[in-house]
GROMACS .gro file of C-alpha atoms in nm:
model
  306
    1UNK     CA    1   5.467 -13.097  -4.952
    2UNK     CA    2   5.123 -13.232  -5.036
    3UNK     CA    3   4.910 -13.330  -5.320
    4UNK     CA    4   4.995 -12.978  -5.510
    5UNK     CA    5   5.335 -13.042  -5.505
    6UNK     CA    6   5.274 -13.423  -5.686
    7UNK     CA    7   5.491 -13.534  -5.999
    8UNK     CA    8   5.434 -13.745  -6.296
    9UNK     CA    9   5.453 -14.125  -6.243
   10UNK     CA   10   5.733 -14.118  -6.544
   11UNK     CA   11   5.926 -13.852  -6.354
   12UNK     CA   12   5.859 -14.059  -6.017
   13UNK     CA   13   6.002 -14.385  -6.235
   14UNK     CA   14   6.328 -14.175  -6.389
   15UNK     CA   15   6.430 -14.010  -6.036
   16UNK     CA   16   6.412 -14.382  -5.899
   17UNK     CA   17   6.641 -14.509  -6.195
   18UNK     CA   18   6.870 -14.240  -6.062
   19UNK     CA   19   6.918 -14.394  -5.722
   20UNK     CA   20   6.847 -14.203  -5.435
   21UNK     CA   21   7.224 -14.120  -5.339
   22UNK     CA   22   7.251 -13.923  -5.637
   23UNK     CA   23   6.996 -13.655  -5.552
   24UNK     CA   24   7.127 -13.301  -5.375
   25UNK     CA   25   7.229 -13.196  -5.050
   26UNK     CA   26   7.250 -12.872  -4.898
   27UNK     CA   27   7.546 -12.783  -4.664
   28UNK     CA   28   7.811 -12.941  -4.493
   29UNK     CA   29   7.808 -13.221  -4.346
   30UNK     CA   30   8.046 -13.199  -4.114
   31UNK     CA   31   7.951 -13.197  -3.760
   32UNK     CA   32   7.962 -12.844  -3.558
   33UNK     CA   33   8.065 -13.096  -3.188
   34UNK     CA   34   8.214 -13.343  -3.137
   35UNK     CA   35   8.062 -13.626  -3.288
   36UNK     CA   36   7.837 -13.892  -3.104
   37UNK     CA   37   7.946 -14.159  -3.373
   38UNK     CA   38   7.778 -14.450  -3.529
   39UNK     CA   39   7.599 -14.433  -3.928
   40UNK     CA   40   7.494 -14.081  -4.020
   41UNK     CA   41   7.110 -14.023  -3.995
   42UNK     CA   42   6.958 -14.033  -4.348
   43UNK     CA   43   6.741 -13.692  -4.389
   44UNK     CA   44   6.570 -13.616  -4.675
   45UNK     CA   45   6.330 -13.350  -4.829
   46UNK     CA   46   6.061 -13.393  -5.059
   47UNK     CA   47   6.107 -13.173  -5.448
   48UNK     CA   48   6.007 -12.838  -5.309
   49UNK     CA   49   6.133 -12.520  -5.114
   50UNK     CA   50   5.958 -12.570  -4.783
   51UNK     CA   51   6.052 -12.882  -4.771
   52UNK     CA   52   6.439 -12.844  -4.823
   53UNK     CA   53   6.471 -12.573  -4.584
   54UNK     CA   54   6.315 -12.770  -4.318
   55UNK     CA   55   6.532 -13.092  -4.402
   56UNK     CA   56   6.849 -12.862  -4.353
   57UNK     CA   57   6.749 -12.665  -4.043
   58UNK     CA   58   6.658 -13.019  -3.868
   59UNK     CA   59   7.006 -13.106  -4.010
   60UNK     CA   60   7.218 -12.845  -3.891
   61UNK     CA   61   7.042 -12.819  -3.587
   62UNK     CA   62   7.127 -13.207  -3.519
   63UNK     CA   63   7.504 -13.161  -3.701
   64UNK     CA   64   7.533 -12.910  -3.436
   65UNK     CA   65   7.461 -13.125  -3.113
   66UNK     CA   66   7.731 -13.377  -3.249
   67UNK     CA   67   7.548 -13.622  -3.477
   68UNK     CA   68   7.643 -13.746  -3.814
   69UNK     CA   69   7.427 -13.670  -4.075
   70UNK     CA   70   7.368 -13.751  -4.447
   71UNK     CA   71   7.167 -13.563  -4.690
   72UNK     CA   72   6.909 -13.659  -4.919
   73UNK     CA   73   6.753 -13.366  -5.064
   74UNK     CA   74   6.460 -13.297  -5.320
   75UNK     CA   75   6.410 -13.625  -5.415
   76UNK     CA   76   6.040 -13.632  -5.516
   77UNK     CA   77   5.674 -13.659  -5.395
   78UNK     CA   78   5.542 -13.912  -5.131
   79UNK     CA   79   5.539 -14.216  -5.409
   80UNK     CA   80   5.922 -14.213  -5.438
   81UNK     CA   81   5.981 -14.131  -5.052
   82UNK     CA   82   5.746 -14.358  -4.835
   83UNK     CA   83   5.900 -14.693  -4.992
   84UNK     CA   84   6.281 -14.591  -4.895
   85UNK     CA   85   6.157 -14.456  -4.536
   86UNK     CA   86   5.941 -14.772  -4.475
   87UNK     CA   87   6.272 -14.990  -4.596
   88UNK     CA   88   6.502 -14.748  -4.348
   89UNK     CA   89   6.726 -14.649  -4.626
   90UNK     CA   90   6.593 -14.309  -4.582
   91UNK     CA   91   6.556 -14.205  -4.213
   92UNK     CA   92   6.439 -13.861  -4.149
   93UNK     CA   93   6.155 -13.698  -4.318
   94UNK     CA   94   6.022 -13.353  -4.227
   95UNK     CA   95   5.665 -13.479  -4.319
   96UNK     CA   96   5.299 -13.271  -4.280
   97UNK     CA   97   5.054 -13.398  -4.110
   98UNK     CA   98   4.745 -13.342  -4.284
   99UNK     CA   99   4.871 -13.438  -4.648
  100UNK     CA  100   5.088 -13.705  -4.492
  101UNK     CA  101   4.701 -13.909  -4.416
  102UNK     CA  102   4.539 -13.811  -4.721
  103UNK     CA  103   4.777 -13.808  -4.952
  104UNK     CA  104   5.057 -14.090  -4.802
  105UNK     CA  105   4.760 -14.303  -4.655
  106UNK     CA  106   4.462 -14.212  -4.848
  107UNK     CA  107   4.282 -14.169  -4.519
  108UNK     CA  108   4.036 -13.883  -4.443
  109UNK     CA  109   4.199 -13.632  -4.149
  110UNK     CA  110   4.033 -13.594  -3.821
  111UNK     CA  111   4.145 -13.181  -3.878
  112UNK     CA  112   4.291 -13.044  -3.570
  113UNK     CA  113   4.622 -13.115  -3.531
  114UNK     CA  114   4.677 -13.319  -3.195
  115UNK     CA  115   4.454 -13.581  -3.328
  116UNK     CA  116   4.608 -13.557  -3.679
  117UNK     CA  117   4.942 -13.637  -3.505
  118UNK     CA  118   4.816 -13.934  -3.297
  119UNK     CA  119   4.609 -14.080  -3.605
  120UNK     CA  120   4.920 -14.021  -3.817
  121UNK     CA  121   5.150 -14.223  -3.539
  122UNK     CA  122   4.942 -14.510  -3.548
  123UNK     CA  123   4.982 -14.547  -3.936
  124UNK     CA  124   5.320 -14.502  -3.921
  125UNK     CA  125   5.343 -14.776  -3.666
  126UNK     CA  126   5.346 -15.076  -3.856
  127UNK     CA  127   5.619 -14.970  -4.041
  128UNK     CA  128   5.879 -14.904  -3.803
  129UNK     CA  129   5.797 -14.515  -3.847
  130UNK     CA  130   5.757 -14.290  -3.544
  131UNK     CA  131   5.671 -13.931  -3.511
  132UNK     CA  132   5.819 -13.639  -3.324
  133UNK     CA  133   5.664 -13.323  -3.184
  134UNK     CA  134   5.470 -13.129  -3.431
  135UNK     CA  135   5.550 -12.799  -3.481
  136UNK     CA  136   5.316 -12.499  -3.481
  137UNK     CA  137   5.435 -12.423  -3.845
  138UNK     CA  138   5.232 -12.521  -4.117
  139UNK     CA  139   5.194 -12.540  -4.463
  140UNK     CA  140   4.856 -12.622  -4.611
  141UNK     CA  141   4.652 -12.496  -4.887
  142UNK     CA  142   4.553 -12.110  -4.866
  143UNK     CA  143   4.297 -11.960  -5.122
  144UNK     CA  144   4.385 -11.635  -5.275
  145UNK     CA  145   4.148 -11.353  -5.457
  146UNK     CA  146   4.263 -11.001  -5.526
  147UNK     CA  147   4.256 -10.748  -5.311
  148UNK     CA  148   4.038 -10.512  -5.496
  149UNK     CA  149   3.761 -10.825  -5.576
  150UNK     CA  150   3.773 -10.888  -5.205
  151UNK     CA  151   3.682 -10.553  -5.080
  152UNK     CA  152   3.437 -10.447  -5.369
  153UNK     CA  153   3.233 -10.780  -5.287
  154UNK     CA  154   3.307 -10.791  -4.936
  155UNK     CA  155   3.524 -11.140  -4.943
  156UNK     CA  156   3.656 -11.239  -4.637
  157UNK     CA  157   3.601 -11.676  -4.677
  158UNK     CA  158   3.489 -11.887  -4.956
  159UNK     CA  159   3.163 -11.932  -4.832
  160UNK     CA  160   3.160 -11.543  -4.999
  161UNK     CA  161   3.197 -11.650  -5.294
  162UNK     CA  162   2.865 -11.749  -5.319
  163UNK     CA  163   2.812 -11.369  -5.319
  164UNK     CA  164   2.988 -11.383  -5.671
  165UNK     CA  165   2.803 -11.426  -6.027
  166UNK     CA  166   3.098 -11.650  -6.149
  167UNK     CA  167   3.406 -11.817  -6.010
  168UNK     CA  168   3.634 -11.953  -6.218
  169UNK     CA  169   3.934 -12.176  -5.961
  170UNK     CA  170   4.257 -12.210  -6.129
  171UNK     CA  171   4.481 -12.516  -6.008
  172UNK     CA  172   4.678 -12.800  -6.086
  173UNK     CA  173   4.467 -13.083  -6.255
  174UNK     CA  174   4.459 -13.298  -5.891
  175UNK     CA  175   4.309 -13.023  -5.772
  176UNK     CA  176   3.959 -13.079  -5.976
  177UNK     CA  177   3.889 -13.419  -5.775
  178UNK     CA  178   4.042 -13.346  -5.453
  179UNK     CA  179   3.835 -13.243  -5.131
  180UNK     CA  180   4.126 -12.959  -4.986
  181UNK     CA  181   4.035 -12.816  -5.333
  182UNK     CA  182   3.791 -12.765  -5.642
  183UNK     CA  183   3.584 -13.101  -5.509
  184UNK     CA  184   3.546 -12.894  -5.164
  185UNK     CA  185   3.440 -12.586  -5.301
  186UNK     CA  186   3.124 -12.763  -5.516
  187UNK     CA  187   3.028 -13.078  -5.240
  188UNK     CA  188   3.113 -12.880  -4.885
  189UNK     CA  189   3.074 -12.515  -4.947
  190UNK     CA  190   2.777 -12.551  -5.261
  191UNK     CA  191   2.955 -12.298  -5.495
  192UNK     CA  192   2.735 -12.388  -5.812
  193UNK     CA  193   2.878 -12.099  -5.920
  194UNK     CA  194   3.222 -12.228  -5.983
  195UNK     CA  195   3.403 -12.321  -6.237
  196UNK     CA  196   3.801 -12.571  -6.238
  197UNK     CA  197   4.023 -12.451  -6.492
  198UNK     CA  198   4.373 -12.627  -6.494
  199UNK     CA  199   4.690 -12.421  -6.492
  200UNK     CA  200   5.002 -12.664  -6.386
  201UNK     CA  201   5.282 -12.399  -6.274
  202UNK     CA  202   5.170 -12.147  -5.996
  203UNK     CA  203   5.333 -11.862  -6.196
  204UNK     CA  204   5.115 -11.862  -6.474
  205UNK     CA  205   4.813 -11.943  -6.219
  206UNK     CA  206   4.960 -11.590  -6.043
  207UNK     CA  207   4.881 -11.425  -6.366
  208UNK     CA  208   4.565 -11.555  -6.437
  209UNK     CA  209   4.448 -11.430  -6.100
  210UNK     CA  210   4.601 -11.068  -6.130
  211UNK     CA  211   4.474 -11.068  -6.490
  212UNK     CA  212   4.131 -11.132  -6.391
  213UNK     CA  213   4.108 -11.443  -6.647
  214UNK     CA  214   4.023 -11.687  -6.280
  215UNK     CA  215   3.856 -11.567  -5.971
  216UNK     CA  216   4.070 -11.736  -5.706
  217UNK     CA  217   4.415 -12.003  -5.690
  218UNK     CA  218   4.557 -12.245  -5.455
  219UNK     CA  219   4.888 -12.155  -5.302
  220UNK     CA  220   5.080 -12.265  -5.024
  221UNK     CA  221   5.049 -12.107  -4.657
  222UNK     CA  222   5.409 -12.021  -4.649
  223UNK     CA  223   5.424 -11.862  -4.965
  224UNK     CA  224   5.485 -11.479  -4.977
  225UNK     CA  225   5.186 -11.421  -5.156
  226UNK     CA  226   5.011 -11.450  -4.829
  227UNK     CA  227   5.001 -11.115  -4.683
  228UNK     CA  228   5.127 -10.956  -5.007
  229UNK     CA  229   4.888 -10.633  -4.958
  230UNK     CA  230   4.741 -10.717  -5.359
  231UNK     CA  231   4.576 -11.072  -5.249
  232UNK     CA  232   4.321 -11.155  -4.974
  233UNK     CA  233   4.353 -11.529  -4.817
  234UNK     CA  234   4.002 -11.611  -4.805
  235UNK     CA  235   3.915 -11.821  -4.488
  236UNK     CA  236   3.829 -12.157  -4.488
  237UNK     CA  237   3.523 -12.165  -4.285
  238UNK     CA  238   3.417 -12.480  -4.349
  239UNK     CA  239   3.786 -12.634  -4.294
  240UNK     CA  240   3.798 -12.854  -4.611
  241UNK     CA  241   4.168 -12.838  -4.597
  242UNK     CA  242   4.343 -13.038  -4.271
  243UNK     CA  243   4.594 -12.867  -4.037
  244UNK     CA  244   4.906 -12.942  -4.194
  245UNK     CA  245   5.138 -12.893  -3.928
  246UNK     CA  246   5.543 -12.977  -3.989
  247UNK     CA  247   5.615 -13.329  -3.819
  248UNK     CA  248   5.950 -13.507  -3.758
  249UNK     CA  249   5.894 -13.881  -3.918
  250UNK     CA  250   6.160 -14.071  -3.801
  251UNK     CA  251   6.287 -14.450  -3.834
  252UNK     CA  252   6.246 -14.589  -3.488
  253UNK     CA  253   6.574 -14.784  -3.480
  254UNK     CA  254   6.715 -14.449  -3.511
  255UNK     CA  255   6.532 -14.311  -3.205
  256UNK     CA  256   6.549 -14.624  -3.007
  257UNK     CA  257   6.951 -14.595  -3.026
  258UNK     CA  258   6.987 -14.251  -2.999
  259UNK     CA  259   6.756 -14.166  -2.732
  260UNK     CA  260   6.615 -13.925  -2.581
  261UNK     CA  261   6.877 -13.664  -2.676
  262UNK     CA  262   6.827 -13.688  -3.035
  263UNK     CA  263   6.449 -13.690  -2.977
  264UNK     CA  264   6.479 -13.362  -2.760
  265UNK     CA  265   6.708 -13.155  -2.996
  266UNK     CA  266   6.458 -13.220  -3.282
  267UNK     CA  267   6.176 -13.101  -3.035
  268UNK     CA  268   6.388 -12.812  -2.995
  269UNK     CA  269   6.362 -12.692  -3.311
  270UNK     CA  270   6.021 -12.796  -3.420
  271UNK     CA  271   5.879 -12.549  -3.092
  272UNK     CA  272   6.063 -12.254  -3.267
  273UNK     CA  273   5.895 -12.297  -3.641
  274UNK     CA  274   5.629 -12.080  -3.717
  275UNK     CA  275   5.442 -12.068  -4.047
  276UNK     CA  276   5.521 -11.674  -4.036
  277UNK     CA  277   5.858 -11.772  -4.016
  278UNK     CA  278   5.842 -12.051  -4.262
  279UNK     CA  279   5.722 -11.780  -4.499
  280UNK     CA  280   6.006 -11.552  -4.426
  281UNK     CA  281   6.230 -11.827  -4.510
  282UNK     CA  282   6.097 -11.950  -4.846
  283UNK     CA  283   6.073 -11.567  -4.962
  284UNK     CA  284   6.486 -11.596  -4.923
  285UNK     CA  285   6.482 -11.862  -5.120
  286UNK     CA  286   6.228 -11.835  -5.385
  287UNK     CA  287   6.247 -11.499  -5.413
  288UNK     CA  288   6.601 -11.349  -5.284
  289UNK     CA  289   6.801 -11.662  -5.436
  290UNK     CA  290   6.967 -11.762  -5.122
  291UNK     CA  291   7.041 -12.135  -5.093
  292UNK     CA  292   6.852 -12.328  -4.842
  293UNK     CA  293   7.145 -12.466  -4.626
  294UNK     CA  294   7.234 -12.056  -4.592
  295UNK     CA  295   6.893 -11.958  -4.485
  296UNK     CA  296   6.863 -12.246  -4.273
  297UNK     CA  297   7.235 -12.231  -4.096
  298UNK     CA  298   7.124 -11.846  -4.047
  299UNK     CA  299   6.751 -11.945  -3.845
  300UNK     CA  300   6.920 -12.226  -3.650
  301UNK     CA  301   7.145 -11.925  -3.539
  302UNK     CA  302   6.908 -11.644  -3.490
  303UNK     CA  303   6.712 -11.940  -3.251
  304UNK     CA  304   7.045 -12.016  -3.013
  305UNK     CA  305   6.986 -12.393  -3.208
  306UNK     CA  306   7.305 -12.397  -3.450
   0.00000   0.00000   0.00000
C-alpha cells in the first residue's frame, strides 16, 4: 500500500521484464449479468494483501453489474504501477490517499481526508487520472507496544513515550528517513529518547517487539495485530501519519464512456468498506489461508453488492 510495502529497484526492473500481463489474477472473470460490452476494464493491485482483496471486491462487484473485467494483480509498488496507469494500459487502481501524495507525488498531505482526496484529484489530473469516492476504510501506519509496557507506563500515544528511559523503533530501513515514521517520532514528537533499528520482514519485527529486544513497530491499520488483546496501538496525537483512506483511481476515458453507472456501482462499494472490516478480511487471508477472490466474492455477498 504505501512506503512500507516498497520493493527493491532490481525487483521493480525484473517484474517489468516480466510484462505486466503475466502477473496473477484472482477469480473469474466471467461476468455475473449480462454484459455491457466493449474492452474489459484493466484492474490491478499493488504486491500486498490489502491491496488484492480490494482489487477483487471492486472487481466482482463491477463483474456483477455486467462489465468486463481483466485482472492485474500484485504487480508491485507505486514505481512499477503509476507509469502503466498514466499510459492507460492499466485502468483501475484501488489507490490510498495519503501514501498515494507522499509516496506517488512526493508531496506533503494536507491530513484529513476530504482535502487529501481533492489535492490528490488535482495531481491526478494531468494525467488523464480521476478519482472516485473515498471510502471510510483505511489503511495507514499504526504503532504498536505491548500490552503489559503500555499499562505499567501508562501508554496510551507516542507522545508517552517520552515517559520511557529508552525506545528502541523497529522498521523497515525507509522507515528511518520518513516523516509517517522514525523521522516523525525524533523532529514532530521530540523523542530524544529513541532509537531506529532496521528489521525488513514484519514477522521478525513481531518478535522483536514480544521479545522485548525493540520498544514499539510499524504495522498496518488493517492488520490483526490491531486489537489483538497482547499489543496497544498507541495514538498518533500529533498526526504524523496522513489519513489513508481507500480511493478508486480510475482512467478517465474509462469513466467518460461508461458513465455514471460504472461510477455509481464503484461508489457502492467503497461506502460499505470499513477499516474494521478490511481487517477482518486480511486476517482470512493472511492468517486463515483463504484466497482473496473467495474472501472478496463472500463480502460483495454479505453487502447485497455481488
Amino acid at each position: 500500500m504505501r512506503w512500507t510495502q516498497s520493493i527493491r529497484v532490481a525487483a521493480l526492473v525484473a517484474v517489468a521484464a516480466l510484462g505486466l500481463t503475466a502477473c496473477g489474477g484472482g477469480g473469474s472473470d466471467q461476468p455475473a449479468a449480462p454484459s455491457k460490452g466493449g474492452a474489459p476494464i484493466v484492474v490491478a493491485s499493488f504486491n500486498f494483501t490489502d491491496s488484492q482483496i480490494l482489487a477483487e471486491v471492486y472487481a466482482g462487484a463491477l463483474e456483477a453489474k455486467g462489465y468486463p473485467i481483466t485482472r492485474k494483480l500484485n504487480l508491485g509498488s507505486r514505481e512499477l504501477i503509476y507509469p502503466s496507469l498514466k499510459s492507460g494500459e492499466l485502468q483501475f487502481v484501488p489507490e490510498y490517499q495519503g501514501a498515494a501524495i507522499t509516496t506517488g507525488f512526493g508531496k506533503d498531505t494536507v491530513k484529513d481526508a476530504k482535502g487529501e482526496h481533492d489535492q490528490l484529484a488535482k495531481l491526478f489530473e494531468p494525467d488523464g487520472i480521476g478519482l472516485l469516492n473515498y471510502a471510510p476504510a483505511e489503511n495507514k501506519n499504526t504503532y504498536l507496544v505491548k500490552a503489559d509496557l503500555a499499562k505499567e507506563k501508562g501508554l496510551s500515544s507516542i507522545s508517552d513515550l517520552k515517559k520511557l528511559d529508552k525506545v528502541v523503533l523497529a522498521g523497515p530501513p525507509e522507515c528511518e528517513k520518513r516523516l509517517p515514521c522514525f523521522q516523525g517520532f525524533k523532529d514532530v514528537y521530540q523523542l530524544a529518547n529513541a532509537t531506529f533499528q532496521t528489521v525488513q520482514e514484519a514477522g521478525p519485527r513481531v518478535q522483536q517487539l514480544d521479545s522485548g529486544a525493540v520498544t514499539v513497530i510499524p504495522v498496518d491499520s488493517v492488520s490483526p495485530l490491531v486489537g489483538d488483546p497482547k499489543y496497544v496501538a498507541l495514538k498518533d496525537d500529533l498526526a504524523i501519519v496522513p489519513t489513508e483512506n481507500v480511493v478508486p483511481a480510475v482512467n478517465k476515458k474509462v469513466l467518460d464512456e461508461r458513465g455514471p453507472d460504472f461510477a455509481n456501482a464503484v461508489n457502492a462499494v467503497s461506502a460499505k468498506l470499513t477499516t474494521d472490516g478490511m481487517r477482518e478480511l486480511n486476517a482470512r487471508v493472511d492468517s486463515d489461508g483463504e484466497p482473496a477472490a473467495d474472501v472478496a466474492k463472500d463480502w460483495l455477498s454479505q453487502q447485497g453488492l455481488g
